[in-house]
Structure formats: C-alpha cells, structure tokens
Tab-separated table of C-alpha atoms in Angstrom:
chain	number	residue	atom	x	y	z
T	1	MET	CA	89.087	223.154	193.792
T	2	GLU	CA	89.191	223.717	189.967
T	3	ARG	CA	88.717	227.360	190.415
T	4	VAL	CA	91.439	227.562	193.089
T	5	SER	CA	93.843	225.519	190.683
T	6	LEU	CA	92.935	227.854	187.747
T	7	ILE	CA	93.605	231.021	189.786
T	8	ARG	CA	96.946	229.394	190.828
T	9	SER	CA	97.800	228.591	187.271
T	10	GLU	CA	97.098	232.177	186.165
T	11	LYS	CA	99.214	233.683	188.833
T	12	GLN	CA	102.173	231.377	187.858
T	13	LYS	CA	101.663	232.410	184.215
T	14	ARG	CA	101.722	235.980	185.100
T	15	ARG	CA	104.726	235.560	187.275
T	16	ARG	CA	106.389	233.817	184.441
T	17	ASN	CA	105.542	236.494	181.720
T	18	VAL	CA	107.022	239.016	184.152
T	19	THR	CA	110.104	237.290	184.427
T	20	VAL	CA	110.366	237.088	180.650
T	21	LEU	CA	109.962	240.780	180.397
T	22	VAL	CA	112.662	241.270	183.091
T	23	VAL	CA	115.043	239.086	181.338
T	24	LEU	CA	114.485	240.810	178.101
T	25	GLY	CA	115.105	244.165	179.934
T	26	LEU	CA	118.505	242.787	181.322
T	27	PHE	CA	119.469	241.772	177.716
T	28	ILE	CA	118.772	245.141	176.537
T	29	VAL	CA	120.989	246.693	179.229
T	30	THR	CA	123.724	244.245	178.453
T	31	ALA	CA	123.498	245.148	174.640
T	32	PHE	CA	123.484	248.696	175.579
T	33	MET	CA	126.663	248.691	177.503
T	34	ILE	CA	128.352	246.455	174.633
T	35	SER	CA	127.162	248.858	172.158
T	36	MET	CA	128.536	251.896	173.783
T	37	ASN	CA	132.014	250.135	173.809
T	38	THR	CA	131.598	249.119	170.005
T	39	GLY	CA	133.534	251.231	167.348
T	40	TYR	CA	136.592	252.108	165.720
T	41	ILE	CA	137.897	253.854	168.811
T	42	ARG	CA	137.382	251.586	171.890
T	43	LEU	CA	136.629	252.941	175.290
T	44	SER	CA	137.570	250.548	178.223
T	45	PRO	CA	134.734	249.919	180.810
T	46	VAL	CA	136.593	252.213	183.158
T	47	GLU	CA	136.787	255.041	180.586
T	48	LEU	CA	133.131	254.379	179.691
T	49	ILE	CA	132.063	254.910	183.329
T	50	GLN	CA	134.262	257.773	183.730
T	51	THR	CA	132.791	259.455	180.621
T	52	LEU	CA	129.192	258.602	181.794
T	53	PHE	CA	129.881	260.512	184.954
T	54	GLY	CA	131.440	263.631	183.261
T	55	MET	CA	135.117	262.638	184.015
T	56	GLY	CA	136.291	261.615	180.596
T	57	THR	CA	138.246	263.560	178.161
T	58	LYS	CA	136.535	265.962	175.434
T	59	LYS	CA	137.327	263.333	172.801
T	60	GLN	CA	135.788	260.570	174.748
T	61	SER	CA	132.812	262.740	175.559
T	62	LEU	CA	132.381	263.621	172.033
T	63	ILE	CA	132.502	259.984	170.899
T	64	LEU	CA	129.923	258.633	173.504
T	65	PHE	CA	127.588	261.494	173.899
T	66	GLU	CA	127.451	262.884	170.256
T	67	PHE	CA	127.883	259.774	168.217
T	68	ARG	CA	127.174	256.573	170.068
T	69	LEU	CA	124.385	257.265	172.491
T	70	PRO	CA	121.973	258.999	170.137
T	71	ARG	CA	122.306	256.071	167.744
T	72	ILE	CA	121.896	253.532	170.518
T	73	VAL	CA	118.732	255.294	171.794
T	74	ILE	CA	117.326	255.643	168.216
T	75	SER	CA	117.982	251.780	167.703
T	76	LEU	CA	115.917	251.064	170.929
T	77	LEU	CA	113.107	253.441	169.769
T	78	ILE	CA	112.701	252.092	166.176
T	79	GLY	CA	113.056	248.461	167.394
T	80	ALA	CA	110.125	249.046	169.673
T	81	GLY	CA	108.036	251.051	167.334
T	82	LEU	CA	108.414	248.641	164.449
T	83	ALA	CA	108.029	245.587	166.498
T	84	VAL	CA	104.474	246.976	168.065
T	85	SER	CA	103.404	248.028	164.561
T	86	GLY	CA	103.976	244.637	163.249
T	87	CYS	CA	102.194	243.224	166.171
T	88	ILE	CA	99.162	245.410	165.502
T	89	MET	CA	99.107	244.300	161.942
T	90	GLN	CA	99.289	240.625	162.621
T	91	GLY	CA	96.382	241.203	165.248
T	92	ILE	CA	94.093	243.049	163.227
T	93	SER	CA	94.388	241.227	160.025
T	94	ARG	CA	94.861	237.685	161.709
T	95	ASN	CA	97.857	237.182	159.540
T	96	ALA	CA	100.936	235.853	160.956
T	97	LEU	CA	102.973	237.186	158.022
T	98	ALA	CA	101.928	240.847	158.294
T	99	ASP	CA	104.709	243.260	158.779
T	100	PRO	CA	104.912	246.927	157.736
T	101	GLY	CA	108.161	245.934	155.907
T	102	ILE	CA	106.791	243.155	153.821
T	103	LEU	CA	103.325	245.004	153.232
T	104	GLY	CA	104.801	247.950	151.786
T	105	ILE	CA	104.218	250.485	154.560
T	106	ASN	CA	107.867	251.313	155.200
T	107	ALA	CA	108.540	251.699	151.303
T	108	GLY	CA	105.556	254.283	151.075
T	109	ALA	CA	106.857	256.086	154.043
T	110	GLY	CA	110.303	256.222	152.569
T	111	LEU	CA	109.306	257.251	149.116
T	112	THR	CA	107.613	260.493	150.615
T	113	VAL	CA	110.560	261.200	152.836
T	114	MET	CA	113.163	260.834	149.687
T	115	MET	CA	110.732	263.082	147.703
T	116	PHE	CA	110.978	265.658	150.598
T	117	ILE	CA	114.553	265.545	150.994
T	118	SER	CA	115.028	265.822	147.308
T	119	PHE	CA	113.835	269.418	147.316
T	120	TYR	CA	116.742	270.460	149.532
T	121	PRO	CA	120.375	271.350	148.195
T	122	ALA	CA	121.659	269.046	150.871
T	123	THR	CA	120.282	266.057	153.063
T	124	ALA	CA	121.378	267.895	156.327
T	125	ALA	CA	119.277	270.861	155.279
T	126	ALA	CA	115.833	269.153	155.550
T	127	PRO	CA	113.880	270.011	158.675
T	128	VAL	CA	114.370	267.134	160.993
T	129	PHE	CA	111.052	267.407	162.829
T	130	MET	CA	108.953	267.452	159.662
T	131	LEU	CA	110.281	263.927	158.500
T	132	PRO	CA	108.067	261.876	160.723
T	133	LEU	CA	105.051	263.793	159.752
T	134	VAL	CA	106.004	263.525	156.014
T	135	ALA	CA	106.776	259.645	156.424
T	136	LEU	CA	103.236	259.217	158.140
T	137	VAL	CA	101.550	260.793	155.063
T	138	GLY	CA	103.479	258.295	152.663
T	139	ALA	CA	102.657	255.313	155.009
T	140	GLY	CA	99.069	256.318	155.375
T	141	LEU	CA	98.559	256.616	151.759
T	142	THR	CA	100.272	253.272	151.134
T	143	ALA	CA	98.090	251.539	153.840
T	144	ILE	CA	94.919	252.904	152.393
T	145	LEU	CA	95.886	251.581	148.911
T	146	ILE	CA	96.732	248.125	150.258
T	147	TYR	CA	93.760	248.029	152.207
T	148	SER	CA	91.540	248.992	149.295
T	149	LEU	CA	92.959	246.528	146.986
T	150	ALA	CA	92.844	243.674	149.346
T	151	TYR	CA	89.213	244.106	150.642
T	152	LYS	CA	86.683	242.247	148.843
T	153	ARG	CA	82.835	242.835	149.831
T	154	HIS	CA	81.223	240.468	151.853
T	155	HIS	CA	84.583	238.586	152.380
T	156	GLY	CA	86.526	241.077	154.040
T	157	ILE	CA	90.475	240.714	154.001
T	158	ALA	CA	91.974	237.401	153.549
T	159	PRO	CA	95.274	236.889	154.923
T	160	ILE	CA	96.960	235.756	152.007
T	161	ARG	CA	95.450	238.445	149.620
T	162	LEU	CA	96.700	241.095	152.088
T	163	LEU	CA	100.170	239.734	151.929
T	164	LEU	CA	100.366	239.408	148.161
T	165	THR	CA	98.845	242.942	147.695
T	166	GLY	CA	101.218	244.454	150.167
T	167	ILE	CA	104.232	242.682	148.310
T	168	ALA	CA	102.955	244.067	144.852
T	169	VAL	CA	102.551	247.389	146.022
T	170	ALA	CA	105.967	247.354	147.839
T	171	ALA	CA	107.467	246.417	144.582
T	172	GLY	CA	105.854	249.150	142.719
T	173	ILE	CA	107.147	251.770	145.177
T	174	SER	CA	110.620	250.357	145.253
T	175	ALA	CA	110.607	250.662	141.373
T	176	ALA	CA	109.365	254.372	141.762
T	177	THR	CA	112.142	254.940	144.183
T	178	ILE	CA	114.860	253.512	141.849
T	179	VAL	CA	113.682	255.600	138.993
T	180	MET	CA	113.707	258.675	141.312
T	181	THR	CA	117.351	257.982	142.227
T	182	LEU	CA	118.457	258.463	138.552
T	183	ARG	CA	117.629	262.235	139.031
T	184	LEU	CA	119.569	262.634	142.245
T	185	SER	CA	123.069	264.139	142.710
T	186	PRO	CA	125.908	261.961	143.610
T	187	GLU	CA	125.589	262.970	147.300
T	188	LYS	CA	121.924	262.414	147.498
T	189	TYR	CA	122.264	259.108	145.577
T	190	GLN	CA	124.827	257.936	148.216
T	191	PHE	CA	122.402	258.857	150.952
T	192	VAL	CA	119.373	257.058	149.322
T	193	ALA	CA	121.373	253.958	148.749
T	194	THR	CA	122.473	254.003	152.367
T	195	TRP	CA	118.870	254.736	153.303
T	196	MET	CA	117.501	251.748	151.426
T	197	ALA	CA	119.919	249.533	153.028
T	198	GLY	CA	118.383	250.351	156.389
T	199	SER	CA	121.040	252.391	157.769
T	200	ILE	CA	120.427	254.522	161.023
T	201	TRP	CA	121.375	257.591	159.338
T	202	GLY	CA	119.940	260.214	161.773
T	203	ALA	CA	122.257	259.373	164.547
T	204	ASN	CA	122.096	262.678	166.470
T	205	TRP	CA	119.929	264.101	169.334
T	206	LYS	CA	117.617	265.952	167.002
T	207	PHE	CA	116.546	263.020	165.362
T	208	VAL	CA	115.899	261.225	168.957
T	209	LEU	CA	113.624	264.367	169.731
T	210	ALA	CA	111.816	264.099	166.374
T	211	LEU	CA	110.877	260.411	166.921
T	212	LEU	CA	110.105	260.369	170.607
T	213	PRO	CA	106.909	262.241	170.875
T	214	TRP	CA	105.239	259.905	168.410
T	215	LEU	CA	106.379	256.863	170.298
T	216	ILE	CA	105.264	258.494	173.747
T	217	ILE	CA	101.792	259.094	172.363
T	218	LEU	CA	101.269	256.016	170.138
T	219	LEU	CA	102.885	253.204	172.381
T	220	PRO	CA	100.642	253.907	175.512
T	221	PHE	CA	97.591	254.226	173.326
T	222	VAL	CA	98.246	250.875	171.806
T	223	PHE	CA	98.950	249.172	175.126
T	224	TYR	CA	95.603	250.617	176.460
T	225	LYS	CA	93.764	248.971	173.280
T	226	ALA	CA	95.141	245.490	174.333
T	227	ARG	CA	91.906	244.256	175.435
T	228	VAL	CA	90.218	245.382	172.275
T	229	MET	CA	92.944	243.464	170.245
T	230	ASN	CA	92.133	240.414	172.346
T	231	VAL	CA	88.581	240.627	171.299
T	232	LEU	CA	89.353	241.341	167.580
T	233	ASN	CA	91.422	238.074	167.490
T	234	LEU	CA	88.361	236.065	168.208
T	235	GLY	CA	86.912	236.906	164.767
T	236	ASP	CA	84.706	239.687	163.468
T	237	GLN	CA	81.381	237.945	164.239
T	238	THR	CA	82.319	237.051	167.878
T	239	ALA	CA	83.689	240.520	168.557
T	240	THR	CA	80.732	242.230	167.167
T	241	GLY	CA	78.622	239.867	169.395
T	242	LEU	CA	80.613	241.219	172.134
T	243	GLY	CA	79.724	244.713	171.328
T	244	ALA	CA	83.128	245.755	169.805
T	245	PRO	CA	82.777	248.259	166.841
T	246	VAL	CA	85.113	246.008	164.701
T	247	GLU	CA	85.733	248.222	161.755
T	248	LYS	CA	86.153	251.456	163.615
T	249	GLU	CA	88.616	249.900	166.145
T	250	ARG	CA	90.503	248.052	163.191
T	251	LEU	CA	90.974	251.400	161.614
T	252	VAL	CA	91.989	253.239	164.702
T	253	LEU	CA	94.757	250.534	165.477
T	254	LEU	CA	95.771	250.335	161.646
T	255	ALA	CA	96.326	254.246	161.928
T	256	ALA	CA	98.356	253.714	165.257
T	257	ALA	CA	100.453	251.016	163.463
T	258	VAL	CA	101.051	253.283	160.315
T	259	GLY	CA	102.083	256.125	162.585
T	260	LEU	CA	104.633	253.912	164.357
T	261	ALA	CA	106.001	252.496	161.320
T	262	GLY	CA	106.265	255.769	159.272
T	263	SER	CA	107.835	257.924	162.073
T	264	CYS	CA	110.418	255.185	162.738
T	265	VAL	CA	111.148	254.692	158.937
T	266	ALA	CA	111.774	258.459	158.682
T	267	VAL	CA	114.756	258.173	161.017
T	268	SER	CA	115.916	254.515	160.503
T	269	GLY	CA	115.665	254.036	156.669
T	270	SER	CA	114.254	250.814	155.296
T	271	ILE	CA	114.590	248.217	157.968
T	272	GLY	CA	112.494	245.281	157.329
T	273	PHE	CA	111.487	242.041	159.168
T	274	VAL	CA	111.625	243.602	162.687
T	275	GLY	CA	107.840	243.799	162.882
T	276	LEU	CA	107.610	240.098	161.719
T	277	ILE	CA	110.357	238.461	163.891
T	278	ALA	CA	109.758	240.361	167.315
T	279	PRO	CA	105.900	239.712	167.746
T	280	HIS	CA	106.524	235.943	166.843
T	281	LEU	CA	109.385	235.691	169.346
T	282	ALA	CA	107.210	237.345	172.024
T	283	ARG	CA	104.261	235.265	171.321
T	284	ARG	CA	106.411	232.130	171.938
T	285	LEU	CA	107.507	233.558	175.240
T	286	VAL	CA	104.442	235.122	176.726
T	287	GLY	CA	101.505	233.796	174.823
T	288	GLN	CA	98.661	235.554	172.893
T	289	LYS	CA	97.034	238.086	175.420
T	290	HIS	CA	98.194	241.465	174.185
T	291	GLN	CA	98.561	243.006	177.662
T	292	MET	CA	101.765	240.924	177.681
T	293	LEU	CA	102.525	240.454	173.967
T	294	LEU	CA	102.715	244.117	173.256
T	295	PRO	CA	105.491	245.097	175.689
T	296	ALA	CA	107.276	241.861	175.160
T	297	ALA	CA	107.394	242.535	171.248
T	298	ALA	CA	108.516	246.050	172.033
T	299	LEU	CA	111.537	244.831	174.155
T	300	ALA	CA	112.245	241.977	171.632
T	301	GLY	CA	112.190	244.495	168.744
T	302	ALA	CA	114.556	246.845	170.764
T	303	LEU	CA	116.853	244.131	171.476
T	304	LEU	CA	116.756	242.996	167.882
T	305	VAL	CA	117.643	246.202	166.390
T	306	ILE	CA	120.283	247.344	169.138
T	307	THR	CA	122.123	243.913	168.462
T	308	ALA	CA	121.905	244.136	164.791
T	309	ASP	CA	123.343	247.614	164.820
T	310	THR	CA	126.127	246.639	167.079
T	311	ILE	CA	127.076	243.837	164.981
T	312	GLY	CA	126.974	246.009	161.844
T	313	ARG	CA	129.354	248.526	163.549
T	314	TRP	CA	131.707	245.786	164.876
T	315	ILE	CA	132.150	243.075	162.271
T	316	LEU	CA	133.880	245.197	159.401
T	317	GLN	CA	135.614	247.794	161.337
T	318	PRO	CA	136.248	250.758	160.321
T	319	SER	CA	133.527	250.340	157.753
T	320	GLU	CA	129.918	249.227	159.024
T	321	ILE	CA	127.220	247.217	157.523
T	322	PRO	CA	123.860	248.818	157.449
T	323	THR	CA	121.529	247.625	160.136
T	324	GLY	CA	118.773	246.731	157.852
T	325	ILE	CA	121.233	244.095	156.205
T	326	VAL	CA	122.086	242.440	159.474
T	327	VAL	CA	118.428	242.249	160.376
T	328	ALA	CA	117.402	240.725	156.738
T	329	VAL	CA	120.103	238.057	157.084
T	330	ILE	CA	118.237	236.921	160.329
T	331	GLY	CA	114.706	237.849	159.111
T	332	ALA	CA	114.617	236.575	155.516
T	333	PRO	CA	115.089	232.807	156.403
T	334	TYR	CA	112.671	233.096	159.182
T	335	PHE	CA	110.041	234.649	157.052
T	336	LEU	CA	110.457	231.679	154.399
T	337	TYR	CA	110.083	229.321	157.320
T	338	LEU	CA	106.692	231.077	158.330
T	339	LEU	CA	105.502	231.321	154.782
T	340	ALA	CA	106.098	227.517	154.355
T	341	LYS	CA	104.061	226.809	157.468
T	342	SER	CA	101.393	229.226	156.635
T	343	LYS	CA	98.075	227.479	155.613
T	344	SER	CA	96.052	230.661	155.000
C-alpha cells in the first residue's frame, strides 16, 4: 500500500509541475502580446493581428517586425539563458545567492565586449556574430579568477567565500570599466552608459541570430545534465560514492553557465538578478529536482525579463527605462532578503 501511495503521490506531483510549466508558458504568451502593443506608437489588437498576417501598412510592419519583435524575442532568450546560468551556479556551488551578475561573470563579459567595440569607429561597425564569443572569453577568464581565489585546498569552495570573492572581483571589473569610459568618444560613452544600465541594445534580427545558436546548443545540454546536478546537490562525498566524477562535472557545468551568461550579456548589457530570482521562484513552484527546476527557471527568467522590458518601455513614454534597472528594482530587495536568511 505504501508503494502504491508513493507512486500516486509522485504522479500528482509530476502533474502539478507540468501544470506550473503550462501556466508560466501562458503568462509568457500574454506578456508577449502585451509587449507587441507597447510603445510610443500603439497598435490596436485588430491592427496587430492584421500586421502579423501581412495585412498591415508598411509603417505598422516596420514597427512590429523590425523594432518590437526582435527585442521581445531577445528578451525571452536572455531571460531564459541568464536564469538557467544562475540555476547551474546555485546548484554546483550549493549557494542560494549565486548568480552570474552578483559573482562578476556578467561584468567580465561586459568588459571584454566594451574593449572589443572600442576598436571600431562606431558601435554599429562591430561584427555582431563575434560579440558572444568575445563575451564568452571575458566571462570564462572571470570565472577562472573567481574560482581560483575562492578555492581552498582540502576545504573546497565555501558558499559565502565564493559570494564575497565574486562581489570583490565584480567591483574591480566595474572600476576598470569606468576608467575605460574616460577614453571613449561621446557616442561610445553614451552606448556604454546605456549598456551598463542593462538596456537591450541589440534589438534587431542579427542579434537574435547571433544569440540563438548558443542557447540551442547549451540549454539542451544543461537539461540533459539535470540528473548529474541532482547528484551533485547531495554533496561531494555522496556524489563521489555514487560514482559521479564531481570535479569534472562541476567544471563542465560551470563552462555551460559561463557560456550562457556571456552570450546573453553580449546582447543584453549588464542585467543582474535574473539568475538569482528566477531559480528561487522556480524552486518554490516545482521543487528541487532539476528535471523540472531547469525548464521552470528558464520560463520564469523569460517572463521576468519580457515583463521588465515592457514596463520599462511603457512607464515613461516616449522615453524608456533600461530593462536592467527595472529588474534591479525587483531583485535588489529580494537579494537582501535572501542574504538576511542565509546561514552559510
């Protein structure tokens, strides 16, 4: 009887988790529709549908297909990418406060992107498809530096030590970024200021195509590693006893997290807290098992960023608030709440 009851409970839990994923998906679709109609020039629902099916005016088609849709798609992609990256970092470090923004990974990626762009006479001249690769180099070097500084022989990586090391490295990189801005032209300085605030600056289809291959490769790979992440959560000794190559798997997953964060930052600018908030929200909704946690975090991250971007474009029309600032307004108090609760 106990076994039957356990199987029934597991089925109910799985059904509930699938329902949560479907509801998150419906919220995203709703936000998508609202975002398409948000902007200085409004499109009525009828005009929106007509334009989507090729029956709108040239002006309406230009607004929807060349300006709004690429930005909305990028918002969804970077939200999913940053959320899964944060979920990986929280899992492999067993640190509830780990996040690519807080740990300095985003800052490292951003610094290399800025250095790369500074070699070109105009920001638009930089080759778009090189940006994720350049960001990956910066994010990878930053991750190696933080990992090296936080690691203690015979003790591994303590969660609070990793957090403090990441914050210190991020502060140093931010200082270097500010020094670099003093040497930039007014045009590039304006771009850098917008980028540092977390604006989705690459709002065209070229940037979608530059980002999409990274997510198509890395997200399925991370989902495939969900069982490994469950084992790593049991602790190094238990995971080793179960036959898992702990250090190898941790480094592979860290590389995937860095790849996701770096490629997203190359397009989105410095948007923080997505990798912190989305995994926590997903964990409350579907539990600890990564088979459900990872897709739930991806959906929650996508919903968070598209909502923040829509609010930023709507609240001060015709001006806009960078998406990163809207996310920070939500994320900073939540980070302080988690820090207060943390015992490690």
